[in-house]
């Protein structure tokens, strides 16, 4: 079989790549800028994977989150310029993800600031996932520049400067209750434990200025309740409860950990309300379907956001996915078994593949059908047919080529950055293994 050039797409129908183009447009959220939120509060957006917030105090500064690494932190310092007045009296971690906590040493300098977090940050270890390849592939770290768009809630994830613990400093002051009020350099701050995207997530509330810093409990994307990089479900009930707390604050400004801040009381309320409702309706529909005996495969075809929520600018599926949330909720509530007795002890993959290939008339005929599926744009079916062959012959060049073509086409039609990145990176591995 003649090899097709890698990453060559079939002719597209009008609007076929609308999701990809919407994802591309979302990169405007990450343009570099120091934004003045209100008097004495600034956000550095686009200089690292996450935002860094500067709060000015009496002849001193407070930093909330510290970027992904010392290189990015120094770029943020330069961008803040004279707005950042030494000494830095406090650094606050909203949570432990490395893109928020990797540049603390730069902001600390020789100032010896107190470093605040919730006690859960100290007690919890790193997230357990399927390894660096799974995470990196979802974030597109190995894709060539011409294929990479963004990482959903950030322009890049370690593609230029890595996310490291090199600049991390451990907390010196923690709290274990629901909230703690502190005063630093004449600025009164309330630290509120609000688990959601992470169990230790802490929001910073400045009541006098109406500024809410929610960490990663709010993103301008459908939340990543069930990440494909191999993490447990992020408990939706706790996330909903945290959003309810945020709504009760009636904030005027919201400076989340990624993307550009939300300004104006009405807009903040709409953003938080949409986010809460976007999680709750999927949770409620999924649980109702489980009670009716529906399987995960059935539920992902039926559970939907309302038209109003689906059109919300705060619930586009750039990072999280409704379908993945449904599957995560199902597995968390009722386990892996879908209720079909056939699936109690299914055939081993090799045996199933052998029987399917025999049914198709052999590998050549199966791959011919897979090729036809690509031509008529049944890309998922093409990939599944190729997989049957690859289970039996992992080095089958034709099967890897067909699967790569199918994954490229699937990836190029995604609005979800992590899905796009994973499809295209997987295709890249297949193409390279055929070289």
Short mmCIF file of C-alpha atoms in Angstrom, two decimals:
data_model
loop_
_atom_site.label_atom_id
_atom_site.label_comp_id
_atom_site.label_asym_id
_atom_site.label_seq_id
_atom_site.Cartn_x
_atom_site.Cartn_y
_atom_site.Cartn_z
CA UNK A 1 0.00 0.00 0.00
CA UNK A 2 1.33 3.44 -0.85
CA UNK A 3 1.79 5.60 2.19
CA UNK A 4 -0.19 8.83 2.33
CA UNK A 5 1.57 11.98 3.50
CA UNK A 6 1.05 12.32 7.25
CA UNK A 7 -1.63 14.76 8.47
CA UNK A 8 -3.33 15.07 5.07
CA UNK A 9 -7.03 15.72 5.56
CA UNK A 10 -9.86 14.68 3.30
CA UNK A 11 -11.91 17.44 1.62
CA UNK A 12 -14.21 18.97 4.19
CA UNK A 13 -17.84 20.00 4.05
CA UNK A 14 -18.72 23.55 5.06
CA UNK A 15 -18.64 23.83 8.83
CA UNK A 16 -17.04 20.42 9.26
CA UNK A 17 -14.09 21.94 11.11
CA UNK A 18 -16.13 24.50 13.05
CA UNK A 19 -15.00 23.03 16.38
CA UNK A 20 -11.35 23.29 15.46
CA UNK A 21 -11.76 26.90 14.34
CA UNK A 22 -13.58 27.77 17.56
CA UNK A 23 -10.72 26.22 19.53
CA UNK A 24 -8.25 28.23 17.48
CA UNK A 25 -10.17 31.44 18.21
CA UNK A 26 -10.11 30.63 21.93
CA UNK A 27 -6.32 31.15 21.93
CA UNK A 28 -7.05 34.88 22.13
CA UNK A 29 -7.75 34.24 25.82
CA UNK A 30 -4.03 33.63 26.36
CA UNK A 31 -2.57 36.77 24.81
CA UNK A 32 0.04 38.32 27.06
CA UNK A 33 -1.15 41.23 29.15
CA UNK A 34 -0.97 42.58 32.68
CA UNK A 35 -4.60 43.46 33.44
CA UNK A 36 -5.56 45.90 36.18
CA UNK A 37 -8.57 44.31 37.87
CA UNK A 38 -9.22 47.16 40.27
CA UNK A 39 -7.07 49.49 42.34
CA UNK A 40 -4.10 47.52 43.65
CA UNK A 41 -4.91 44.17 41.99
CA UNK A 42 -3.28 42.97 38.76
CA UNK A 43 -3.31 39.72 36.79
CA UNK A 44 -0.52 38.57 34.49
CA UNK A 45 -2.21 36.54 31.75
CA UNK A 46 -0.43 34.58 29.05
CA UNK A 47 3.11 34.66 30.42
CA UNK A 48 2.86 31.10 31.73
CA UNK A 49 0.45 28.20 31.70
CA UNK A 50 -1.47 29.80 34.58
CA UNK A 51 -2.18 33.34 35.68
CA UNK A 52 -0.25 35.12 38.42
CA UNK A 53 -2.09 37.67 40.57
CA UNK A 54 -0.36 40.62 42.24
CA UNK A 55 -2.00 42.36 45.19
CA UNK A 56 -0.39 45.61 46.31
CA UNK A 57 -0.18 46.30 50.04
CA UNK A 58 1.45 48.95 52.21
CA UNK A 59 4.93 49.23 50.69
CA UNK A 60 4.86 45.49 49.98
CA UNK A 61 3.25 42.89 47.70
CA UNK A 62 1.24 39.68 47.86
CA UNK A 63 1.40 37.03 45.09
CA UNK A 64 -1.35 34.52 44.40
CA UNK A 65 -0.03 31.54 42.41
CA UNK A 66 3.45 31.64 40.98
CA UNK A 67 3.40 30.27 37.38
CA UNK A 68 4.83 26.99 36.12
CA UNK A 69 8.57 27.44 36.64
CA UNK A 70 11.27 30.02 37.43
CA UNK A 71 11.71 31.03 33.77
CA UNK A 72 8.05 31.96 33.44
CA UNK A 73 8.07 33.60 36.88
CA UNK A 74 10.89 35.91 35.82
CA UNK A 75 8.92 36.86 32.71
CA UNK A 76 5.94 37.70 34.92
CA UNK A 77 8.17 39.74 37.24
CA UNK A 78 9.42 41.74 34.27
CA UNK A 79 5.86 42.28 33.07
CA UNK A 80 4.72 43.53 36.46
CA UNK A 81 7.65 45.93 36.56
CA UNK A 82 7.27 48.69 39.11
CA UNK A 83 3.80 47.48 40.06
CA UNK A 84 5.47 44.80 42.19
CA UNK A 85 6.97 46.49 45.24
CA UNK A 86 9.44 44.59 47.40
CA UNK A 87 9.27 42.96 49.81
CA UNK A 88 6.83 40.21 48.88
CA UNK A 89 5.18 39.55 52.21
CA UNK A 90 3.03 36.55 51.23
CA UNK A 91 2.62 33.94 48.53
CA UNK A 92 -0.70 32.11 48.38
CA UNK A 93 -1.18 28.81 46.55
CA UNK A 94 -4.73 28.24 45.38
CA UNK A 95 -3.74 24.59 44.79
CA UNK A 96 -0.82 22.27 44.21
CA UNK A 97 -0.78 21.84 40.42
CA UNK A 98 2.76 22.55 39.18
CA UNK A 99 1.62 25.22 36.72
CA UNK A 100 0.49 27.30 39.73
CA UNK A 101 3.27 26.57 42.19
CA UNK A 102 6.48 26.19 40.18
CA UNK A 103 7.90 29.73 40.31
CA UNK A 104 7.68 30.66 43.99
CA UNK A 105 11.43 31.06 44.53
CA UNK A 106 11.56 33.91 42.02
CA UNK A 107 8.81 35.89 43.72
CA UNK A 108 10.19 35.09 47.15
CA UNK A 109 13.69 36.25 46.32
CA UNK A 110 15.37 37.21 49.59
CA UNK A 111 12.13 38.40 51.18
CA UNK A 112 11.25 35.23 53.16
CA UNK A 113 7.47 35.63 52.66
CA UNK A 114 4.92 33.50 54.45
CA UNK A 115 3.52 30.91 52.06
CA UNK A 116 -0.16 30.09 52.57
CA UNK A 117 -2.24 27.10 51.52
CA UNK A 118 -4.90 24.76 52.78
CA UNK A 119 -3.57 21.89 54.88
CA UNK A 120 -4.86 19.44 52.27
CA UNK A 121 -2.18 20.69 49.89
CA UNK A 122 0.51 19.48 52.29
CA UNK A 123 -1.19 16.17 53.05
CA UNK A 124 -2.06 15.15 49.51
CA UNK A 125 0.59 13.76 47.20
CA UNK A 126 0.86 14.30 43.45
CA UNK A 127 -2.04 13.26 41.26
CA UNK A 128 -1.93 9.59 40.28
CA UNK A 129 -2.34 9.18 36.55
CA UNK A 130 -1.34 6.90 33.71
CA UNK A 131 2.13 8.42 33.48
CA UNK A 132 3.84 11.28 31.70
CA UNK A 133 3.01 10.05 28.21
CA UNK A 134 -0.74 10.14 28.82
CA UNK A 135 -0.63 13.60 30.37
CA UNK A 136 1.80 15.03 27.87
CA UNK A 137 -0.13 13.62 24.92
CA UNK A 138 -3.38 15.19 26.14
CA UNK A 139 -1.59 18.53 26.40
CA UNK A 140 0.08 18.21 22.99
CA UNK A 141 3.64 18.51 24.26
CA UNK A 142 5.03 16.42 21.38
CA UNK A 143 3.01 17.84 18.50
CA UNK A 144 4.76 19.94 15.85
CA UNK A 145 3.95 23.64 16.01
CA UNK A 146 1.87 23.59 12.84
CA UNK A 147 -0.59 21.10 14.40
CA UNK A 148 -0.74 22.44 17.94
CA UNK A 149 -3.45 25.00 18.77
CA UNK A 150 -3.56 25.19 22.58
CA UNK A 151 -4.01 23.04 25.67
CA UNK A 152 -7.61 24.02 26.41
CA UNK A 153 -7.13 26.33 29.38
CA UNK A 154 -3.60 27.45 28.56
CA UNK A 155 -1.68 28.28 25.46
CA UNK A 156 0.94 25.62 26.08
CA UNK A 157 1.72 23.01 28.67
CA UNK A 158 5.46 22.56 28.98
CA UNK A 159 6.11 22.88 25.24
CA UNK A 160 8.44 25.87 25.65
CA UNK A 161 9.27 25.94 29.35
CA UNK A 162 8.61 22.82 31.44
CA UNK A 163 6.34 22.53 34.45
CA UNK A 164 8.74 21.72 37.26
CA UNK A 165 9.02 21.73 41.03
CA UNK A 166 12.32 23.57 40.75
CA UNK A 167 10.84 26.83 42.01
CA UNK A 168 8.37 25.35 44.49
CA UNK A 169 8.49 26.42 48.12
CA UNK A 170 6.52 24.48 50.75
CA UNK A 171 3.79 26.29 52.67
CA UNK A 172 4.78 27.88 55.96
CA UNK A 173 1.23 28.61 57.10
CA UNK A 174 -1.75 26.36 56.48
CA UNK A 175 -5.34 26.22 57.67
CA UNK A 176 -7.51 23.13 57.97
CA UNK A 177 -11.02 24.51 58.38
CA UNK A 178 -13.39 26.04 55.87
CA UNK A 179 -11.78 29.46 55.94
CA UNK A 180 -9.20 31.69 57.50
CA UNK A 181 -8.94 35.48 57.47
CA UNK A 182 -5.46 36.96 57.31
CA UNK A 183 -4.06 40.46 57.08
CA UNK A 184 -0.86 41.03 55.11
CA UNK A 185 0.74 44.41 54.44
CA UNK A 186 -2.50 46.11 55.45
CA UNK A 187 -4.63 43.97 53.10
CA UNK A 188 -7.40 41.84 54.55
CA UNK A 189 -7.89 38.51 52.75
CA UNK A 190 -10.19 35.58 53.39
CA UNK A 191 -8.87 32.17 52.33
CA UNK A 192 -11.78 29.80 51.69
CA UNK A 193 -11.40 26.06 51.16
CA UNK A 194 -13.39 25.30 48.01
CA UNK A 195 -12.66 21.79 46.69
CA UNK A 196 -13.50 21.20 43.06
CA UNK A 197 -10.88 20.78 40.38
CA UNK A 198 -8.53 19.75 43.17
CA UNK A 199 -9.29 18.69 46.75
CA UNK A 200 -7.12 21.46 48.24
CA UNK A 201 -8.40 24.30 46.05
CA UNK A 202 -8.51 27.55 48.00
CA UNK A 203 -10.26 30.69 46.87
CA UNK A 204 -9.03 34.13 47.90
CA UNK A 205 -11.77 36.64 48.69
CA UNK A 206 -11.10 40.37 49.01
CA UNK A 207 -14.41 41.64 50.34
CA UNK A 208 -13.39 45.30 50.43
CA UNK A 209 -12.56 45.28 46.71
CA UNK A 210 -15.12 42.68 45.59
CA UNK A 211 -12.36 40.52 44.08
CA UNK A 212 -12.71 36.73 43.98
CA UNK A 213 -9.73 34.56 43.04
CA UNK A 214 -11.28 31.06 42.65
CA UNK A 215 -8.20 29.08 41.63
CA UNK A 216 -9.18 26.42 39.09
CA UNK A 217 -12.76 25.95 40.30
CA UNK A 218 -13.83 28.15 37.41
CA UNK A 219 -12.45 27.96 33.89
CA UNK A 220 -13.85 29.34 30.65
CA UNK A 221 -14.48 25.80 29.51
CA UNK A 222 -16.70 22.92 30.51
CA UNK A 223 -14.93 21.58 33.62
CA UNK A 224 -12.63 18.60 33.29
CA UNK A 225 -14.54 16.41 35.72
CA UNK A 226 -13.05 13.16 34.40
CA UNK A 227 -9.66 13.79 32.77
CA UNK A 228 -8.48 11.37 30.08
CA UNK A 229 -4.96 11.35 31.50
CA UNK A 230 -6.01 8.76 34.06
CA UNK A 231 -7.34 10.62 37.12
CA UNK A 232 -10.28 9.81 39.34
CA UNK A 233 -13.54 11.70 38.96
CA UNK A 234 -13.36 15.15 40.52
CA UNK A 235 -16.38 14.99 42.85
CA UNK A 236 -19.14 17.06 41.21
CA UNK A 237 -21.14 17.51 44.42
CA UNK A 238 -18.23 19.23 46.17
CA UNK A 239 -17.56 21.35 43.10
CA UNK A 240 -21.20 22.45 42.97
CA UNK A 241 -21.14 23.33 46.68
CA UNK A 242 -18.01 25.43 46.19
CA UNK A 243 -19.61 27.32 43.32
CA UNK A 244 -22.64 28.00 45.52
CA UNK A 245 -20.31 29.54 48.11
CA UNK A 246 -18.70 31.71 45.45
CA UNK A 247 -22.09 32.91 44.24
CA UNK A 248 -23.01 33.93 47.80
CA UNK A 249 -20.04 36.33 47.87
CA UNK A 250 -21.57 38.47 45.10
CA UNK A 251 -18.17 39.37 43.67
CA UNK A 252 -17.60 42.23 41.26
CA UNK A 253 -14.41 40.79 39.75
CA UNK A 254 -13.26 37.20 39.27
CA UNK A 255 -9.64 36.38 38.47
CA UNK A 256 -9.46 32.67 37.78
CA UNK A 257 -6.26 30.67 37.37
CA UNK A 258 -6.51 30.43 33.58
CA UNK A 259 -7.74 32.63 30.76
CA UNK A 260 -8.84 36.23 31.07
CA UNK A 261 -10.68 37.52 34.16
CA UNK A 262 -14.41 38.17 34.40
CA UNK A 263 -15.25 41.79 35.17
CA UNK A 264 -18.58 43.14 36.41
CA UNK A 265 -20.95 41.78 39.06
CA UNK A 266 -23.63 40.63 36.62
CA UNK A 267 -21.14 38.83 34.41
CA UNK A 268 -19.45 37.13 37.36
CA UNK A 269 -22.82 35.92 38.60
CA UNK A 270 -23.75 34.60 35.15
CA UNK A 271 -20.40 32.83 34.78
CA UNK A 272 -20.62 31.10 38.16
CA UNK A 273 -24.31 30.25 37.70
CA UNK A 274 -23.72 28.71 34.28
CA UNK A 275 -20.79 26.74 35.66
CA UNK A 276 -22.77 25.40 38.61
CA UNK A 277 -25.75 24.51 36.43
CA UNK A 278 -23.52 22.98 33.77
CA UNK A 279 -22.13 20.50 36.28
CA UNK A 280 -25.41 19.89 38.12
CA UNK A 281 -27.54 19.12 35.09
CA UNK A 282 -25.07 16.52 33.79
CA UNK A 283 -24.81 14.95 37.25
CA UNK A 284 -28.60 14.87 37.66
CA UNK A 285 -29.28 13.46 34.20
CA UNK A 286 -26.61 10.80 34.56
CA UNK A 287 -27.86 9.66 37.97
CA UNK A 288 -31.44 9.56 36.66
CA UNK A 289 -30.30 7.42 33.73
CA UNK A 290 -28.42 5.06 36.04
CA UNK A 291 -31.61 4.53 38.05
CA UNK A 292 -33.36 3.62 34.80
CA UNK A 293 -30.75 0.96 34.10
CA UNK A 294 -29.09 2.74 31.20
CA UNK A 295 -25.52 1.93 30.22
CA UNK A 296 -22.69 4.44 29.87
CA UNK A 297 -22.79 4.09 26.09
CA UNK A 298 -26.50 4.90 26.12
CA UNK A 299 -26.09 7.81 28.50
CA UNK A 300 -23.41 9.60 26.49
CA UNK A 301 -25.85 9.67 23.58
CA UNK A 302 -28.66 11.11 25.70
CA UNK A 303 -27.23 13.39 28.42
CA UNK A 304 -26.96 16.93 27.17
CA UNK A 305 -26.67 20.53 28.27
CA UNK A 306 -29.72 22.65 27.56
CA UNK A 307 -29.45 24.87 24.49
CA UNK A 308 -28.91 27.88 26.73
CA UNK A 309 -26.08 26.24 28.66
CA UNK A 310 -24.57 24.69 25.55
CA UNK A 311 -24.27 28.19 24.07
CA UNK A 312 -22.72 29.69 27.22
CA UNK A 313 -19.23 31.11 26.58
CA UNK A 314 -18.22 29.55 29.89
CA UNK A 315 -19.20 25.96 29.03
CA UNK A 316 -17.59 25.34 25.65
CA UNK A 317 -15.80 21.98 25.67
CA UNK A 318 -12.27 23.28 25.18
CA UNK A 319 -10.88 21.28 28.12
CA UNK A 320 -13.54 19.11 29.75
CA UNK A 321 -16.16 17.04 27.97
CA UNK A 322 -19.79 16.29 28.82
CA UNK A 323 -19.40 12.73 27.49
CA UNK A 324 -16.30 12.11 29.61
CA UNK A 325 -18.08 13.53 32.66
CA UNK A 326 -20.96 11.11 32.10
CA UNK A 327 -18.60 8.14 31.92
CA UNK A 328 -16.68 9.31 35.00
CA UNK A 329 -19.85 9.80 37.06
CA UNK A 330 -21.16 6.38 36.01
CA UNK A 331 -17.94 4.60 36.98
CA UNK A 332 -17.68 6.50 40.27
CA UNK A 333 -21.26 5.78 41.33
CA UNK A 334 -21.84 2.22 40.13
CA UNK A 335 -18.46 0.86 39.07
CA UNK A 336 -17.25 -0.61 35.80
CA UNK A 337 -20.11 -3.07 35.14
CA UNK A 338 -22.75 -1.72 32.75
CA UNK A 339 -25.48 -4.24 33.64
CA UNK A 340 -25.18 -6.36 30.49
CA UNK A 341 -24.48 -9.96 31.52
CA UNK A 342 -22.45 -10.48 28.33
CA UNK A 343 -19.88 -8.09 29.74
CA UNK A 344 -19.29 -9.93 33.02
CA UNK A 345 -16.48 -12.02 31.52
CA UNK A 346 -15.93 -10.76 27.97
CA UNK A 347 -13.66 -12.45 25.47
CA UNK A 348 -10.00 -11.48 25.71
CA UNK A 349 -9.12 -8.78 23.16
CA UNK A 350 -7.02 -11.13 21.03
CA UNK A 351 -9.77 -13.73 20.82
CA UNK A 352 -12.41 -11.16 20.02
CA UNK A 353 -10.19 -9.61 17.36
CA UNK A 354 -9.47 -13.00 15.81
CA UNK A 355 -13.15 -13.86 15.56
CA UNK A 356 -14.03 -10.42 14.12
CA UNK A 357 -11.26 -10.66 11.52
CA UNK A 358 -12.40 -14.17 10.57
CA UNK A 359 -15.93 -12.84 10.24
CA UNK A 360 -14.66 -10.06 7.96
CA UNK A 361 -12.88 -12.57 5.74
CA UNK A 362 -9.35 -11.96 6.91
CA UNK A 363 -7.06 -8.99 7.63
CA UNK A 364 -6.91 -7.77 4.02
CA UNK A 365 -10.68 -7.54 3.73
CA UNK A 366 -10.98 -5.89 7.14
CA UNK A 367 -8.47 -3.25 6.12
CA UNK A 368 -10.19 -2.76 2.79
CA UNK A 369 -13.39 -2.05 4.74
CA UNK A 370 -11.44 0.30 7.01
CA UNK A 371 -10.11 2.16 3.98
CA UNK A 372 -13.63 2.50 2.64
CA UNK A 373 -14.76 3.81 6.02
CA UNK A 374 -12.13 6.56 5.84
CA UNK A 375 -13.26 7.50 2.33
CA UNK A 376 -16.89 7.92 3.45
CA UNK A 377 -15.76 9.76 6.64
CA UNK A 378 -16.66 7.02 9.10
CA UNK A 379 -13.45 7.67 10.93
CA UNK A 380 -14.35 6.07 14.25
CA UNK A 381 -15.34 2.85 12.54
CA UNK A 382 -12.15 2.90 10.48
CA UNK A 383 -10.04 3.21 13.65
CA UNK A 384 -11.93 0.39 15.35
CA UNK A 385 -11.51 -1.93 12.35
CA UNK A 386 -7.80 -1.14 12.23
CA UNK A 387 -7.54 -1.92 15.94
CA UNK A 388 -8.84 -5.47 15.39
CA UNK A 389 -5.98 -6.08 13.00
CA UNK A 390 -3.43 -4.40 15.26
CA UNK A 391 -4.43 -6.53 18.26
CA UNK A 392 -3.37 -9.59 16.24
CA UNK A 393 -0.46 -7.96 14.40
CA UNK A 394 0.85 -4.90 16.21
CA UNK A 395 3.37 -4.16 13.42
CA UNK A 396 0.89 -4.24 10.53
CA UNK A 397 1.97 -1.23 8.47
CA UNK A 398 -1.30 -0.85 6.56
CA UNK A 399 -3.41 -1.01 9.74
CA UNK A 400 -1.26 1.62 11.46
CA UNK A 401 -1.50 3.88 8.43
CA UNK A 402 -5.28 3.60 8.25
CA UNK A 403 -5.65 4.17 11.99
CA UNK A 404 -3.35 7.19 11.83
CA UNK A 405 -5.42 8.69 9.00
CA UNK A 406 -8.64 8.09 10.94
CA UNK A 407 -7.24 9.63 14.14
CA UNK A 408 -5.99 12.68 12.25
CA UNK A 409 -9.45 13.26 10.81
CA UNK A 410 -11.08 12.78 14.21
CA UNK A 411 -8.60 15.12 15.83
CA UNK A 412 -9.03 17.87 13.27
CA UNK A 413 -12.76 18.00 14.03
CA UNK A 414 -12.46 18.51 17.79
CA UNK A 415 -13.30 21.59 19.79
CA UNK A 416 -11.78 19.86 22.83
CA UNK A 417 -8.06 20.58 22.99
CA UNK A 418 -7.11 17.50 25.00
CA UNK A 419 -9.03 15.23 22.64
CA UNK A 420 -7.45 16.89 19.59
CA UNK A 421 -3.98 16.68 21.08
CA UNK A 422 -4.40 13.03 22.03
CA UNK A 423 -5.76 12.01 18.63
CA UNK A 424 -3.03 13.79 16.70
CA UNK A 425 -0.20 12.66 18.97
CA UNK A 426 -1.39 9.05 18.76
CA UNK A 427 -1.45 9.37 14.97
CA UNK A 428 2.07 10.75 15.08
CA UNK A 429 3.30 7.70 17.06
CA UNK A 430 1.71 5.37 14.49
CA UNK A 431 3.24 7.24 11.56
CA UNK A 432 6.70 7.28 13.15
CA UNK A 433 6.54 3.57 13.92
CA UNK A 434 5.95 2.92 10.20
CA UNK A 435 9.07 4.86 9.16
#
